[in-house]
Every structure is written in structure tokens, then in C-alpha cells.
């Protein structure tokens, strides 16, 4: 026990003497949390639209002004030649082409029916898909308005119309920051756990101090606890700073209890620290440790459900997300922050995280050898 | 084994795959002796020393250090020995005092012991004014002397020194050997590797390793007589030239 105190004392002194660690712990979270959520946005804006208007009618102008007034589209070009519009797409100036054919208005009035043509630049798939979906709903809206003008109430509408009204549960304004900010915070904690820990231990290997430690009668478990405890505390500190920023900068107040988040974070950190420790038992140089953790972080980020929905992934990828501790923390964050879930609701998540912590740490401890 | 043996090895061997780093070495080191462990680069000195310190598991043969078996009682060995590796291994970002406190602490020494011992060492090394400086700000020679003192901090029975004076100026080397003599005078067994033949002369007995084997083991005087020369340099050259293994 006393040995552990000496180890902790040494570790804290070293951490607080290293300006780069302090920067990683305090400045990086602040910058990432203040900048990233504004840029990492799910909504698609500023879609460049080229309109090929071959009708030049009152209705075509009305439709165009309705589209541009939503704020999602920017009129990149207005032309009456389709090849010209296609050139815009080729040059990357336009994402979508809306073609209003000749006699659009006349057909609409006479035959009660008209055709529009949509072409999209699918290089940026998400933008093309969402853009055309937005445009479709605007055109539908326009369609309804036109009908309202013509059909004199109470005359019966010959066609039935299904109108959809939506209400967004848990995040009424669909504010994506409510799930982006907690998600980024989770990634920061993972960084502290995996990166800092593994590099710290491998550094001792590199400079040879670990050999000096190994030649002392120190117990393996003491040495490992001496490394885990400081970084566990640092992780909790980063979490606290992050939740503070979320509240001050974005007004995010968890619907559930902050204590629930801390309880889960405590276990989560234990698991990722175990992973960091495990990496350090395999890596011989800081460079190796960096590259391995970089690889792990990429998978953790992309297969965590932070940026893309897990439900739409192929089955094998879903399995990987289940083996990714970050997935569970992001789920828990969203549950607690948006739905107000409590400890009972995240019971399953807690148990799984405990499993991760036990497996990763035991593996690391078994693999850490004082003798070769 | 008798009670005045500090280290005993018999056919101690270490293989890395097909490469035999240490090949059946057998020797005894008496308590309080300064034992010089010589050999060219890559001869297997460090590997042998690491086995004796419990850092590396032998492939074959037997060895006891301070009466403990290297296979089974390696953690007990660690309590009785001090080790100063080739690589400088104090914490650069801790102060002189903090390093001593840390190593004293993990060997389970009391606060009282640590306090008194720290004061004693600072006096001996004349580092009182530097006690609160970070180790990285000290010159190499001072660092090496400090590393030796830290390795001796818990008053071990045996101290292993792996090329302790590499890259150190002649004056500091002389001072370093004064410290080694002082340690031996208090009954500490000193097991030291070196490339400096003048240092070999300071040892009570010297062994010379060539290609993983011990080719010669005797007092410096007897070795010179046997090899018909009046310098240890010559003895070493005659033996080391037999080496077929490439030095690293």
C-alpha cells in the first residue's frame, strides 16, 4: 500500500511537470468541444442548385423563389439549356439540377398534372440524397399550395391527400449538438485512456526506467495501479471540464442525473485504461504505441455510431460496434442527456462495460512481465 | 554452498532462438568481492547480468544470488540486490531528492531511513545545493554517481553495475571507483562490467567473456602472469581476438 503511494506521488509529479500532458488534458478538450460541434453537422446546407427553366412562367418563378427562400439551397445558375447545367455539375459548381420543362404551367393548369426533372451530383452521396429529399418535400408543399388556390372549398378533393405531422421525441428541435457534444466528449476520454496511458508506460520502456523498476521487489499490481489511478483521475477531470463546456457553451443540461454519467464513465475509463495498458505491453517504442492507438481510435470513432447510424451498418460491422466500448458510452450519453435515463435503464451497459474492464485489464496484467 | 558465496552459477545458459547469448558459464563470487566481468561488445555480459538480476529467465543451468535461486526466488533476489543499468535510468523529470525518495520508498524503507540516507548521500556527493534540481539538469558524471548512490540506497548485499563509467571523464571515473571501494569495504559485493582495462586492475578478480563463454577467470595479477604480459589490455586483446561473433 505504501509502495503505491510512492508510485502515485512520482506519477503525479511527472504528469504535472510535463507541459505537453497538461496541454492535452486541458486545452485540447476545450478547443475540440468549442470548435468541432459547429462543423461536424448532420444538416446539409448550402446546396448548390442549378435551375434549367424552359418554361419561364409565373409558376416556375414561384417555385424557384420558394426553393431558395428555405435557406438550404443556393441558386448557382439559372439557365434554359440542360447541357449548360450539366457543365456546372462537371465543374463542381452545382450539386443538383432542377429542370422545369417547357409548358410546365400550361400542363399543370390544363391537365392537372406536370413533370419536373431532378438530377443530382452523387459524388457527395449524403448531400445528393438529402438535397433531393429536401427538394422533393418543397415541391410537394408547392403542389399543395397550388391545389389550395384552385380547389374551392367546400368542393371535395377528388384525390385523397395524406398529410404527415411529426413530433421529435427527446430532442424536439432536432438539435444535433445534443448528441454531437457528448459524443466528442466520449472520444476525448478515450484518447486520455488509450493514448496517454500507453505512451506513458512505453516511454519508461524507452528510457530504461522500467528496467530499474523491474529489478526492484515492487509488485506488478502496484506498478499497474500506480499508472492507472492517475490517468483515471485525469479522465474524470476531462469529463468534468467537458460537461462544464457543454453546459456553458451549448446550454446542454443532461435530462438525467450527471451522477449516472460519472458512474458509467468510471467504468468506461477503467476499460479504456486497460486497453492502453495492453497496447503498452506489446509496443516497444512510443512510435509503435502511437500508431497502434491511432488505428484503434479510427475504428472506435467510425464504428461507434457517433457519425453514422449503427442500424444501417452491415451485420458484420454491427458486431464490431458491439466490441467497441465507445459505442456503449455514446449510447449511454445520449440516453442520459436526452432521455433522462437513470442507472437502472443503463444496467445492461454497465454490466457490459464491467466485462470490458475485467477482460482488458486481466489480459494486460497477464501480459506485463517483469522478466523476459 | 558456503556462507561466504554471494553469487554462484553453474552452466548458466541463455538462448534467443538459435542464438546462444550466454553459453554454460560457471563461476563463484565471494561476499565483499569486487568482481570484474569483462568482454567485448556482444560477448553476452549484459545478458548474463540480467539473468542474475532476475530480469531474464535462464534457458539452462543453475544460479543462486544472495542464496536465492534465480528461477524460483527471483523476487527475493530483488530485495538483496542493487542494479545500475547501462542506460541511465533515474527519472530525468524528478529532482535528485525525489528520485532517492522514490527508490527508497519502493524498496519499503521507512520515512526516517529515507530522510537520513538522503542527507548522507547528498553530503557524500556534495549535491546539497542541487538536491531540488531536476536530474536532467545535472552533468553526466554527476548523474552516474547519483545513479550508483540510488542503486545503493536500500543497502543491498550485492550491487550489479553494467558499464557504470561509460562516457565519463577520467576524474569522475576515479571518484566513481572510490565509491565502489567504499561500498566493498562495508561488505557489499560488487559485480561490475567495464571496457576500461585500468578499471579491471581495480577488481579483486576478473572474468573475461568471449562469444558467450568465460575464457579466463582469475586475479588481474595471475592473468597477466599466465598470458605473459604486464598489462590487462594485452590479456584482453589476446582473448578477444579469438572471438568469431561480430560485435554490435
Coordinates of C-alpha atoms in Angstrom, one line a residue:
Chain A
X1 CA 0.0 0.0 0.0
X2 CA 2.8 2.4 0.9
X3 CA 4.6 1.4 -2.3
X4 CA 1.6 2.5 -4.2
X5 CA 1.6 5.9 -2.5
X6 CA 5.2 6.4 -3.6
X7 CA 4.3 5.4 -7.1
X8 CA 1.3 7.8 -7.2
X9 CA 3.4 10.6 -5.9
X10 CA 6.0 10.1 -8.5
X11 CA 3.4 9.8 -11.3
X12 CA 1.6 13.0 -10.4
X13 CA 4.8 15.0 -10.1
X14 CA 5.8 13.8 -13.6
X15 CA 2.4 14.5 -15.1
X16 CA 2.1 18.0 -13.8
X17 CA 5.7 18.8 -14.8
X18 CA 5.1 17.8 -18.4
X19 CA 3.6 20.8 -20.2
X20 CA 2.5 18.7 -23.2
X21 CA 0.4 16.4 -21.0
X22 CA -1.3 19.4 -19.4
X23 CA -2.0 20.8 -22.9
X24 CA -3.5 17.5 -24.0
X25 CA -5.6 17.4 -20.9
X26 CA -6.9 21.0 -20.7
X27 CA -6.5 22.8 -24.0
X28 CA -7.4 20.1 -26.5
X29 CA -10.8 19.3 -24.9
X30 CA -11.7 22.9 -24.7
X31 CA -10.7 23.6 -28.4
X32 CA -12.3 20.4 -29.7
X33 CA -15.5 20.9 -27.8
X34 CA -15.8 24.6 -28.8
X35 CA -15.0 24.1 -32.5
X36 CA -15.9 20.6 -33.7
X37 CA -19.7 20.6 -32.8
X38 CA -20.2 23.6 -35.1
X39 CA -18.6 22.0 -38.1
X40 CA -19.5 18.3 -37.6
X41 CA -23.1 19.0 -38.5
X42 CA -25.6 16.4 -39.8
X43 CA -27.7 19.0 -41.6
X44 CA -27.0 19.7 -45.2
X45 CA -26.9 23.4 -46.0
X46 CA -25.7 25.5 -48.9
X47 CA -26.7 23.0 -51.6
X48 CA -25.8 24.5 -55.0
X49 CA -28.8 24.3 -57.2
X50 CA -28.9 25.0 -61.0
X51 CA -32.3 25.6 -62.4
X52 CA -33.0 24.8 -66.0
X53 CA -36.1 26.9 -66.6
X54 CA -37.5 26.2 -70.0
X55 CA -41.0 27.4 -69.1
X56 CA -40.4 31.0 -67.8
X57 CA -43.8 31.1 -66.3
X58 CA -45.3 32.6 -63.2
X59 CA -45.5 29.2 -61.6
X60 CA -41.9 28.3 -62.4
X61 CA -40.7 31.6 -60.8
X62 CA -42.9 31.0 -57.8
X63 CA -41.4 27.5 -57.4
X64 CA -37.8 28.8 -57.6
X65 CA -38.4 31.5 -55.1
X66 CA -40.0 29.0 -52.7
X67 CA -37.0 26.8 -53.0
X68 CA -34.4 29.4 -52.5
X69 CA -36.3 31.0 -49.6
X70 CA -35.8 27.9 -47.4
X71 CA -32.2 28.7 -46.9
X72 CA -31.0 25.2 -47.7
X73 CA -30.4 25.9 -51.4
X74 CA -28.3 28.4 -53.2
X75 CA -29.1 29.3 -56.8
X76 CA -25.8 28.5 -58.5
X77 CA -27.1 29.2 -62.0
X78 CA -30.3 29.9 -63.8
X79 CA -30.3 28.8 -67.4
X80 CA -32.6 27.4 -70.1
X81 CA -30.1 24.8 -71.5
X82 CA -29.7 21.5 -69.9
X83 CA -26.1 20.9 -71.3
X84 CA -25.1 24.1 -69.6
X85 CA -26.4 22.9 -66.3
X86 CA -24.6 19.6 -66.8
X87 CA -21.4 21.5 -67.3
X88 CA -22.0 23.2 -63.9
X89 CA -22.2 19.8 -62.3
X90 CA -19.0 18.7 -64.1
X91 CA -17.2 21.8 -62.8
X92 CA -18.4 21.1 -59.3
X93 CA -20.4 24.3 -59.2
X94 CA -23.8 22.6 -58.8
X95 CA -25.0 19.7 -56.6
X96 CA -28.5 19.5 -58.0
X97 CA -30.2 20.3 -61.3
X98 CA -33.9 21.1 -61.3
X99 CA -35.3 21.1 -64.8
X100 CA -38.7 22.8 -65.4
X101 CA -39.7 21.7 -68.8
X102 CA -41.5 23.7 -71.5
X103 CA -45.2 24.1 -70.9
X104 CA -44.9 23.2 -67.2
X105 CA -47.5 25.8 -66.2
X106 CA -49.9 25.0 -69.1
X107 CA -49.9 21.3 -68.3
X108 CA -50.4 22.0 -64.7
X109 CA -53.4 24.1 -65.3
X110 CA -55.0 22.2 -68.2
X111 CA -54.2 18.6 -67.3
X112 CA -53.9 19.0 -63.6
X113 CA -50.5 17.3 -63.8
X114 CA -47.0 18.2 -64.7
X115 CA -43.5 16.7 -64.7
X116 CA -40.3 18.0 -63.2
X117 CA -36.9 16.5 -63.6
X118 CA -34.2 16.3 -60.9
X119 CA -30.6 15.3 -61.5
X120 CA -28.0 15.1 -58.7
X121 CA -24.3 15.0 -58.4
X122 CA -23.7 11.9 -56.4
X123 CA -20.0 12.4 -55.6
X124 CA -21.1 13.5 -52.2
X125 CA -23.7 10.9 -51.6
X126 CA -25.1 12.2 -48.4
X127 CA -25.5 15.7 -49.8
X128 CA -27.2 14.4 -53.0
X129 CA -29.6 12.2 -51.1
X130 CA -30.6 14.7 -48.5
X131 CA -30.7 17.6 -51.0
X132 CA -33.1 15.8 -53.3
X133 CA -35.2 14.8 -50.3
X134 CA -35.5 18.4 -49.2
X135 CA -36.3 19.5 -52.7
X136 CA -39.0 16.8 -53.1
X137 CA -40.7 18.0 -49.9
X138 CA -40.6 21.6 -51.0
X139 CA -42.1 20.7 -54.4
X140 CA -44.8 18.7 -52.6
X141 CA -45.5 21.7 -50.5
X142 CA -45.7 23.8 -53.6
X143 CA -48.1 21.3 -55.1
X144 CA -50.4 21.5 -52.1
X145 CA -50.4 25.3 -52.3
X146 CA -51.3 25.3 -55.9
X147 CA -54.2 22.9 -55.2
X148 CA -55.5 25.1 -52.4
X149 CA -55.6 28.0 -54.8
X150 CA -57.7 26.1 -57.3
X151 CA -60.0 24.0 -55.3
X152 CA -62.8 26.0 -53.9
X153 CA -63.9 24.7 -50.6
X154 CA -66.1 23.0 -49.7
X155 CA -65.8 21.3 -53.0
X156 CA -64.5 17.8 -52.4
X157 CA -60.9 17.0 -53.3
X158 CA -61.0 14.2 -55.8
X159 CA -57.7 12.8 -54.6
X160 CA -57.1 11.9 -51.0
X161 CA -54.1 13.5 -49.5
X162 CA -52.2 12.2 -46.6
X163 CA -50.6 14.9 -44.5
X164 CA -47.8 14.0 -42.1
X165 CA -47.2 15.9 -39.0
X166 CA -44.1 14.9 -37.0
X167 CA -43.0 15.4 -33.4
X168 CA -39.5 14.7 -32.4
X169 CA -39.2 13.0 -29.1
X170 CA -36.4 13.6 -26.7
X171 CA -34.8 16.3 -28.9
X172 CA -37.7 18.4 -30.0
X173 CA -35.7 20.9 -32.1
X174 CA -33.6 18.1 -33.6
X175 CA -30.5 20.0 -32.3
X176 CA -27.7 17.8 -33.4
X177 CA -25.3 19.4 -30.9
X178 CA -27.2 17.5 -28.2
X179 CA -25.7 14.3 -29.4
X180 CA -22.5 15.6 -31.1
X181 CA -21.1 17.3 -28.0
X182 CA -21.5 14.3 -25.6
X183 CA -20.1 12.1 -28.4
X184 CA -17.0 14.2 -28.8
X185 CA -16.5 14.2 -25.1
X186 CA -16.6 10.4 -25.1
X187 CA -13.8 10.4 -27.7
X188 CA -11.7 12.7 -25.7
X189 CA -12.0 10.4 -22.7
X190 CA -11.0 7.5 -24.9
X191 CA -7.9 9.4 -26.0
X192 CA -6.8 10.1 -22.4
X193 CA -7.4 6.4 -21.6
X194 CA -5.7 4.7 -24.5
X195 CA -3.2 7.2 -25.8
X196 CA -1.8 8.9 -22.7
X197 CA -1.6 5.7 -20.7
X198 CA 0.1 3.5 -23.3
X199 CA 2.6 6.3 -24.3
X200 CA 3.4 6.9 -20.7
X201 CA 4.4 3.3 -20.0
X202 CA 6.2 2.8 -23.2
X203 CA 8.2 5.9 -22.5
X204 CA 9.5 4.2 -19.4
X205 CA 10.5 1.3 -21.5
X206 CA 12.3 3.6 -24.0
X207 CA 14.3 5.5 -21.4
X208 CA 15.0 2.3 -19.5
X209 CA 13.5 3.3 -16.2
X210 CA 11.1 0.4 -16.4
X211 CA 14.1 -2.0 -16.1
X212 CA 15.1 -0.2 -13.0
X213 CA 11.6 -0.7 -11.7
X214 CA 11.6 -4.4 -12.7
X215 CA 14.7 -5.0 -10.8
X216 CA 13.1 -3.8 -7.6
X217 CA 10.8 -6.1 -5.5
X218 CA 7.8 -3.9 -6.5
X219 CA 4.6 -5.9 -7.1
X220 CA 3.2 -6.0 -10.6
X221 CA -0.2 -4.9 -9.5
X222 CA 1.2 -1.9 -7.6
X223 CA 3.1 -0.7 -10.6
X224 CA 0.0 -1.1 -12.8
X225 CA -2.3 0.6 -10.3
X226 CA 0.3 3.4 -10.0
X227 CA -0.2 4.0 -13.7
X228 CA -4.0 3.5 -13.9
X229 CA -5.1 5.6 -11.0
X230 CA -3.6 9.0 -12.1
X231 CA -5.0 8.6 -15.6
X232 CA -8.3 7.5 -14.3
X233 CA -8.5 10.7 -12.3
X234 CA -7.3 12.8 -15.3
X235 CA -10.1 11.2 -17.4
X236 CA -12.7 12.2 -14.8
X237 CA -11.2 15.7 -14.8
X238 CA -11.5 15.9 -18.5
X239 CA -15.1 14.7 -18.3
X240 CA -15.9 17.4 -15.7
X241 CA -14.3 20.1 -17.9
X242 CA -16.2 18.8 -20.9
X243 CA -19.6 18.7 -19.2
X244 CA -18.9 22.2 -18.0
X245 CA -18.2 23.4 -21.5
X246 CA -21.3 21.6 -22.8
X247 CA -23.4 23.5 -20.3
X248 CA -21.8 26.9 -20.7
X249 CA -21.2 27.0 -24.4
X250 CA -24.2 24.9 -25.7
X251 CA -26.6 25.0 -22.8
X252 CA -26.7 21.3 -22.7
X253 CA -28.1 20.2 -19.3
X254 CA -28.5 16.4 -19.1
X255 CA -32.1 15.4 -18.7
X256 CA -30.9 12.6 -16.4
X257 CA -28.5 12.8 -13.5
X258 CA -24.9 13.8 -14.0
X259 CA -24.0 11.1 -11.4
X260 CA -25.3 8.5 -13.8
X261 CA -22.8 9.8 -16.4
X262 CA -20.0 9.7 -13.9
X263 CA -20.8 6.2 -12.7
X264 CA -20.7 4.9 -16.3
X265 CA -17.6 7.0 -17.1
X266 CA -15.8 5.5 -14.1
X267 CA -16.2 2.0 -15.5
X268 CA -15.6 3.1 -19.1
X269 CA -12.3 4.7 -18.2
X270 CA -11.2 1.6 -16.4
X271 CA -11.9 -0.4 -19.6
X272 CA -10.0 2.0 -21.9
X273 CA -7.1 2.4 -19.5
X274 CA -6.9 -1.4 -19.6
X275 CA -6.7 -1.2 -23.4
X276 CA -3.9 1.5 -23.1
X277 CA -2.1 -0.8 -20.7
X278 CA -2.4 -3.7 -23.1
X279 CA -1.1 -1.7 -26.0
X280 CA 1.9 -0.7 -23.9
X281 CA 2.7 -4.3 -23.1
X282 CA 3.1 -5.1 -26.8
X283 CA 4.7 -1.8 -28.0
X284 CA 8.4 -1.3 -27.6
X285 CA 8.6 2.3 -28.7
X286 CA 6.4 5.4 -28.3
X287 CA 6.0 5.5 -32.1
X288 CA 4.6 2.0 -32.2
X289 CA 2.2 2.8 -29.4
X290 CA 1.1 6.0 -31.2
X291 CA 0.4 4.2 -34.4
X292 CA -1.5 1.3 -32.8
X293 CA -3.6 3.7 -30.7
X294 CA -4.2 5.8 -33.8
X295 CA -5.5 2.7 -35.7
X296 CA -7.7 1.7 -32.7
X297 CA -9.1 5.3 -32.4
X298 CA -10.1 5.4 -36.0
X299 CA -12.1 2.2 -35.6
X300 CA -13.5 3.4 -32.3
X301 CA -14.7 6.7 -33.9
X302 CA -16.1 5.4 -37.2
X303 CA -17.7 2.3 -35.7
X304 CA -19.3 3.8 -32.7
X305 CA -22.5 5.2 -34.0
X306 CA -21.3 8.8 -33.4
X307 CA -21.3 9.9 -37.0
X308 CA -23.3 7.2 -38.8
X309 CA -26.2 5.2 -37.6
X310 CA -25.3 1.6 -36.4
X311 CA -28.7 0.3 -37.5
X312 CA -27.8 1.0 -41.2
X313 CA -24.5 -0.9 -41.0
X314 CA -24.0 -4.4 -42.4
X315 CA -24.3 -7.2 -39.9
X316 CA -20.5 -7.8 -39.5
X317 CA -20.0 -4.1 -38.8
X318 CA -22.7 -4.2 -36.2
X319 CA -20.8 -6.9 -34.5
X320 CA -17.7 -4.8 -34.4
X321 CA -19.6 -1.9 -32.9
X322 CA -20.7 -4.2 -30.1
X323 CA -17.0 -4.9 -29.4
X324 CA -16.3 -1.2 -29.2
X325 CA -16.6 0.3 -25.7
X326 CA -17.1 3.7 -27.2
X327 CA -20.4 2.6 -28.7
X328 CA -21.8 1.9 -25.3
X329 CA -20.7 5.2 -23.8
X330 CA -22.2 7.2 -26.7
X331 CA -25.5 5.3 -26.2
X332 CA -25.4 6.0 -22.5
X333 CA -24.6 9.6 -23.1
X334 CA -27.5 10.0 -25.4
X335 CA -29.8 8.1 -23.1
X336 CA -28.9 10.2 -20.1
X337 CA -28.5 13.6 -21.8
X338 CA -31.6 13.4 -24.0
X339 CA -33.9 10.8 -22.5
X340 CA -33.0 11.3 -18.8
X341 CA -32.3 7.6 -18.3
X342 CA -31.1 6.5 -14.8
X343 CA -28.8 3.8 -13.5
X344 CA -31.5 1.1 -13.9
X345 CA -32.0 2.0 -17.5
X346 CA -28.3 1.6 -18.3
X347 CA -27.9 -1.5 -16.2
X348 CA -27.0 -3.6 -19.3
X349 CA -24.5 -1.1 -20.5
X350 CA -22.9 -1.0 -17.1
X351 CA -22.5 -4.8 -17.0
X352 CA -21.0 -4.9 -20.4
X353 CA -18.5 -2.2 -19.6
X354 CA -17.6 -4.1 -16.4
X355 CA -16.9 -7.1 -18.7
X356 CA -14.7 -4.9 -20.9
X357 CA -12.8 -3.6 -17.9
X358 CA -12.2 -7.0 -16.4
X359 CA -11.1 -8.7 -19.7
X360 CA -8.8 -5.9 -20.9
X361 CA -7.1 -5.4 -17.6
X362 CA -6.6 -9.0 -16.8
X363 CA -5.1 -9.5 -20.3
X364 CA -2.8 -6.6 -19.8
X365 CA -1.7 -7.7 -16.3
X366 CA -1.0 -11.2 -17.6
X367 CA 0.9 -9.8 -20.5
X368 CA 3.0 -7.4 -18.4
X369 CA 6.2 -9.3 -17.4
X370 CA 8.9 -8.2 -15.0
X371 CA 11.0 -10.9 -16.6
X372 CA 11.7 -11.8 -20.2
Chain B
X1 CA 27.1 -23.8 -0.7
X2 CA 29.1 -22.0 1.9
X3 CA 28.0 -18.8 3.5
X4 CA 30.6 -16.5 2.0
X5 CA 29.4 -17.0 -1.6
X6 CA 27.3 -14.1 -2.9
X7 CA 26.8 -15.4 -6.5
X8 CA 27.2 -18.9 -7.8
X9 CA 26.4 -20.0 -11.3
X10 CA 26.8 -23.4 -12.9
X11 CA 26.4 -23.9 -16.7
X12 CA 24.2 -20.9 -16.9
X13 CA 22.9 -20.5 -20.4
X14 CA 20.6 -18.1 -22.3
X15 CA 19.4 -18.8 -25.8
X16 CA 17.4 -16.5 -28.0
X17 CA 16.1 -18.8 -30.7
X18 CA 19.1 -20.5 -32.2
X19 CA 21.5 -17.9 -30.9
X20 CA 23.3 -18.8 -27.7
X21 CA 24.0 -15.4 -26.0
X22 CA 25.4 -17.0 -22.8
X23 CA 26.9 -20.4 -23.1
X24 CA 27.3 -22.5 -20.0
X25 CA 29.1 -20.1 -17.7
X26 CA 30.1 -21.2 -14.2
X27 CA 31.7 -19.1 -11.6
X28 CA 31.5 -18.1 -7.9
X29 CA 31.7 -14.6 -6.5
X30 CA 32.7 -14.2 -2.8
X31 CA 30.9 -11.9 -0.5
X32 CA 32.6 -8.5 -0.4
X33 CA 34.5 -9.1 -3.5
X34 CA 34.8 -6.7 -6.5
X35 CA 34.2 -9.0 -9.4
X36 CA 35.1 -7.6 -12.8
X37 CA 33.0 -9.0 -15.7
X38 CA 34.8 -8.2 -18.9
X39 CA 34.1 -9.0 -22.5
X40 CA 33.8 -7.3 -25.9
X41 CA 30.6 -5.8 -27.1
X42 CA 28.1 -8.6 -27.8
X43 CA 30.0 -11.2 -25.7
X44 CA 27.0 -11.7 -23.5
X45 CA 27.9 -9.7 -20.4
X46 CA 24.6 -7.8 -20.1
X47 CA 22.5 -10.9 -20.8
X48 CA 24.3 -12.8 -18.1
X49 CA 23.9 -9.9 -15.7
X50 CA 20.2 -9.6 -16.5
X51 CA 19.7 -13.3 -15.6
X52 CA 21.4 -12.8 -12.3
X53 CA 19.2 -9.8 -11.5
X54 CA 16.0 -11.6 -12.2
X55 CA 15.2 -9.6 -15.3
X56 CA 15.7 -12.5 -17.7
X57 CA 14.8 -16.2 -17.3
X58 CA 17.8 -18.5 -17.9
X59 CA 17.4 -21.2 -20.6
X60 CA 19.5 -23.7 -18.8
X61 CA 21.9 -24.2 -15.9
X62 CA 21.6 -23.0 -12.3
X63 CA 22.5 -19.8 -10.5
X64 CA 22.0 -18.5 -7.0
X65 CA 22.2 -14.9 -6.0
X66 CA 22.4 -14.0 -2.3
X67 CA 21.5 -17.6 -1.6
X68 CA 18.3 -17.4 -3.7
X69 CA 17.5 -19.4 -6.8
X70 CA 17.2 -17.3 -10.0
X71 CA 14.3 -19.4 -11.3
X72 CA 12.0 -19.6 -8.3
X73 CA 13.1 -16.9 -5.9
X74 CA 13.8 -14.0 -8.3
X75 CA 11.6 -11.6 -6.3
X76 CA 13.6 -12.4 -3.2
X77 CA 16.8 -11.8 -5.1
X78 CA 15.5 -8.3 -6.0
X79 CA 15.3 -7.3 -2.3
X80 CA 19.0 -8.1 -1.8
X81 CA 20.5 -6.5 -4.9
X82 CA 21.0 -3.1 -6.4
X83 CA 21.3 -2.7 -10.2
X84 CA 22.7 0.1 -12.3
X85 CA 22.0 -0.5 -16.0
X86 CA 23.9 0.6 -19.0
X87 CA 21.2 3.0 -19.8
X88 CA 20.9 5.9 -17.4
X89 CA 17.7 5.1 -15.5
X90 CA 16.9 7.7 -13.0
X91 CA 13.8 9.8 -13.7
X92 CA 15.0 12.9 -15.5
X93 CA 11.9 14.9 -14.6
X94 CA 12.2 14.3 -10.9
X95 CA 14.6 16.1 -8.7
X96 CA 17.7 14.5 -7.1
X97 CA 15.8 14.2 -3.8
X98 CA 12.6 12.9 -5.3
X99 CA 14.5 10.1 -7.1
X100 CA 16.1 8.9 -3.8
X101 CA 12.8 9.2 -2.0
X102 CA 11.0 7.2 -4.8
X103 CA 13.5 4.3 -4.9
X104 CA 13.8 4.2 -1.1
X105 CA 10.1 4.1 -0.9
X106 CA 9.5 1.2 -3.3
X107 CA 12.1 -0.8 -1.5
X108 CA 9.9 -0.4 1.5
X109 CA 12.3 1.8 3.5
X110 CA 10.8 4.0 6.3
X111 CA 10.5 7.7 6.0
X112 CA 13.1 8.1 8.8
X113 CA 15.5 5.9 6.9
X114 CA 14.9 7.8 3.6
X115 CA 15.4 11.1 5.2
X116 CA 18.7 10.2 6.9
X117 CA 20.1 8.3 3.9
X118 CA 19.2 11.1 1.6
X119 CA 21.1 13.6 3.7
X120 CA 24.1 11.3 3.9
X121 CA 24.2 10.8 0.2
X122 CA 23.8 14.5 -0.6
X123 CA 26.7 15.2 1.8
X124 CA 28.9 12.5 0.2
X125 CA 28.2 13.6 -3.4
X126 CA 28.3 17.2 -2.4
X127 CA 25.0 17.7 -4.1
X128 CA 23.3 19.6 -1.2
X129 CA 22.7 22.7 -3.4
X130 CA 21.4 20.6 -6.2
X131 CA 19.0 18.5 -4.1
X132 CA 16.0 20.2 -5.6
X133 CA 17.2 20.4 -9.2
X134 CA 15.7 18.1 -11.8
X135 CA 18.1 15.3 -12.6
X136 CA 18.1 16.2 -16.3
X137 CA 20.0 19.4 -15.5
X138 CA 23.0 17.6 -14.0
X139 CA 26.1 16.8 -15.9
X140 CA 26.6 13.1 -16.9
X141 CA 29.3 12.3 -14.4
X142 CA 27.2 13.6 -11.5
X143 CA 24.2 11.6 -12.9
X144 CA 26.2 8.4 -12.9
X145 CA 27.5 8.9 -9.3
X146 CA 23.9 9.7 -8.3
X147 CA 22.6 6.6 -10.1
X148 CA 25.1 4.5 -8.2
X149 CA 24.1 6.0 -4.9
X150 CA 20.4 5.4 -5.7
X151 CA 21.2 1.8 -6.6
X152 CA 22.9 1.5 -3.2
X153 CA 20.2 3.4 -1.4
X154 CA 18.5 0.4 0.1
X155 CA 21.8 -1.0 1.2
X156 CA 21.8 -4.2 -0.9
X157 CA 24.1 -7.2 -0.3
X158 CA 25.2 -7.2 -3.9
X159 CA 25.4 -4.4 -6.4
X160 CA 25.4 -5.1 -10.2
X161 CA 27.0 -2.3 -12.3
X162 CA 26.7 -2.5 -16.1
X163 CA 29.3 -0.3 -17.6
X164 CA 28.8 2.4 -15.0
X165 CA 31.6 4.6 -16.2
X166 CA 30.8 4.6 -19.9
X167 CA 31.3 8.1 -21.4
X168 CA 32.5 9.6 -18.1
X169 CA 35.6 11.7 -17.7
X170 CA 38.7 10.3 -16.0
X171 CA 38.4 12.3 -12.9
X172 CA 34.8 11.2 -12.3
X173 CA 35.8 7.7 -13.1
X174 CA 38.4 7.8 -10.4
X175 CA 35.8 9.2 -7.9
X176 CA 33.4 6.5 -9.0
X177 CA 35.9 3.8 -8.2
X178 CA 36.5 5.4 -4.8
X179 CA 32.8 4.9 -4.2
X180 CA 32.9 1.3 -5.3
X181 CA 35.8 0.6 -2.9
X182 CA 33.9 2.2 -0.1
X183 CA 30.9 0.1 -0.8
X184 CA 33.0 -3.1 -1.0
X185 CA 34.7 -2.1 2.3
X186 CA 31.3 -2.2 4.0
X187 CA 30.8 -5.8 2.8
X188 CA 28.8 -5.1 -0.3
X189 CA 29.6 -7.5 -3.2
X190 CA 30.3 -5.6 -6.4
X191 CA 29.7 -7.2 -9.8
X192 CA 30.9 -4.8 -12.4
X193 CA 31.2 -4.8 -16.2
X194 CA 33.6 -2.4 -17.9
X195 CA 35.6 -1.8 -21.1
X196 CA 38.3 0.1 -19.3
X197 CA 41.3 -2.1 -18.6
X198 CA 42.7 0.2 -16.0
X199 CA 39.4 -0.4 -14.1
X200 CA 39.9 -4.1 -14.5
X201 CA 43.1 -3.7 -12.5
X202 CA 41.0 -2.4 -9.6
X203 CA 39.0 -5.6 -9.3
X204 CA 39.8 -8.4 -6.9
X205 CA 39.1 -11.0 -9.6
X206 CA 38.3 -10.6 -13.3
X207 CA 36.5 -12.9 -15.8
X208 CA 36.7 -12.4 -19.5
X209 CA 33.9 -13.5 -21.7
X210 CA 34.3 -14.3 -25.4
X211 CA 31.4 -15.4 -27.6
X212 CA 29.2 -16.2 -24.6
X213 CA 31.8 -18.3 -22.7
X214 CA 34.1 -17.4 -19.9
X215 CA 37.6 -17.8 -21.3
X216 CA 39.6 -16.7 -18.3
X217 CA 38.9 -16.0 -14.6
X218 CA 41.5 -15.0 -12.1
X219 CA 43.1 -12.1 -10.2
X220 CA 44.4 -9.4 -12.6
X221 CA 48.0 -10.3 -11.4
X222 CA 47.6 -14.0 -12.2
X223 CA 46.0 -13.3 -15.5
X224 CA 48.9 -11.1 -16.6
X225 CA 51.3 -13.8 -15.5
X226 CA 49.5 -16.6 -17.3
X227 CA 49.4 -14.6 -20.6
X228 CA 53.0 -13.4 -20.3
X229 CA 52.3 -9.8 -20.3
X230 CA 52.3 -6.8 -17.9
X231 CA 49.1 -5.2 -19.0
X232 CA 45.4 -6.3 -18.7
X233 CA 44.9 -4.6 -22.1
X234 CA 47.1 -7.3 -23.6
X235 CA 45.4 -10.1 -21.8
X236 CA 42.1 -8.8 -23.1
X237 CA 43.3 -8.4 -26.6
X238 CA 44.8 -11.9 -26.8
X239 CA 41.4 -13.4 -25.6
X240 CA 39.1 -11.1 -27.5
X241 CA 40.8 -11.7 -30.8
X242 CA 39.6 -15.3 -30.6
X243 CA 36.1 -14.1 -31.0
X244 CA 34.2 -15.1 -34.1
X245 CA 31.0 -13.4 -33.1
X246 CA 30.6 -9.9 -34.6
X247 CA 30.4 -7.1 -32.0
X248 CA 27.4 -4.9 -32.2

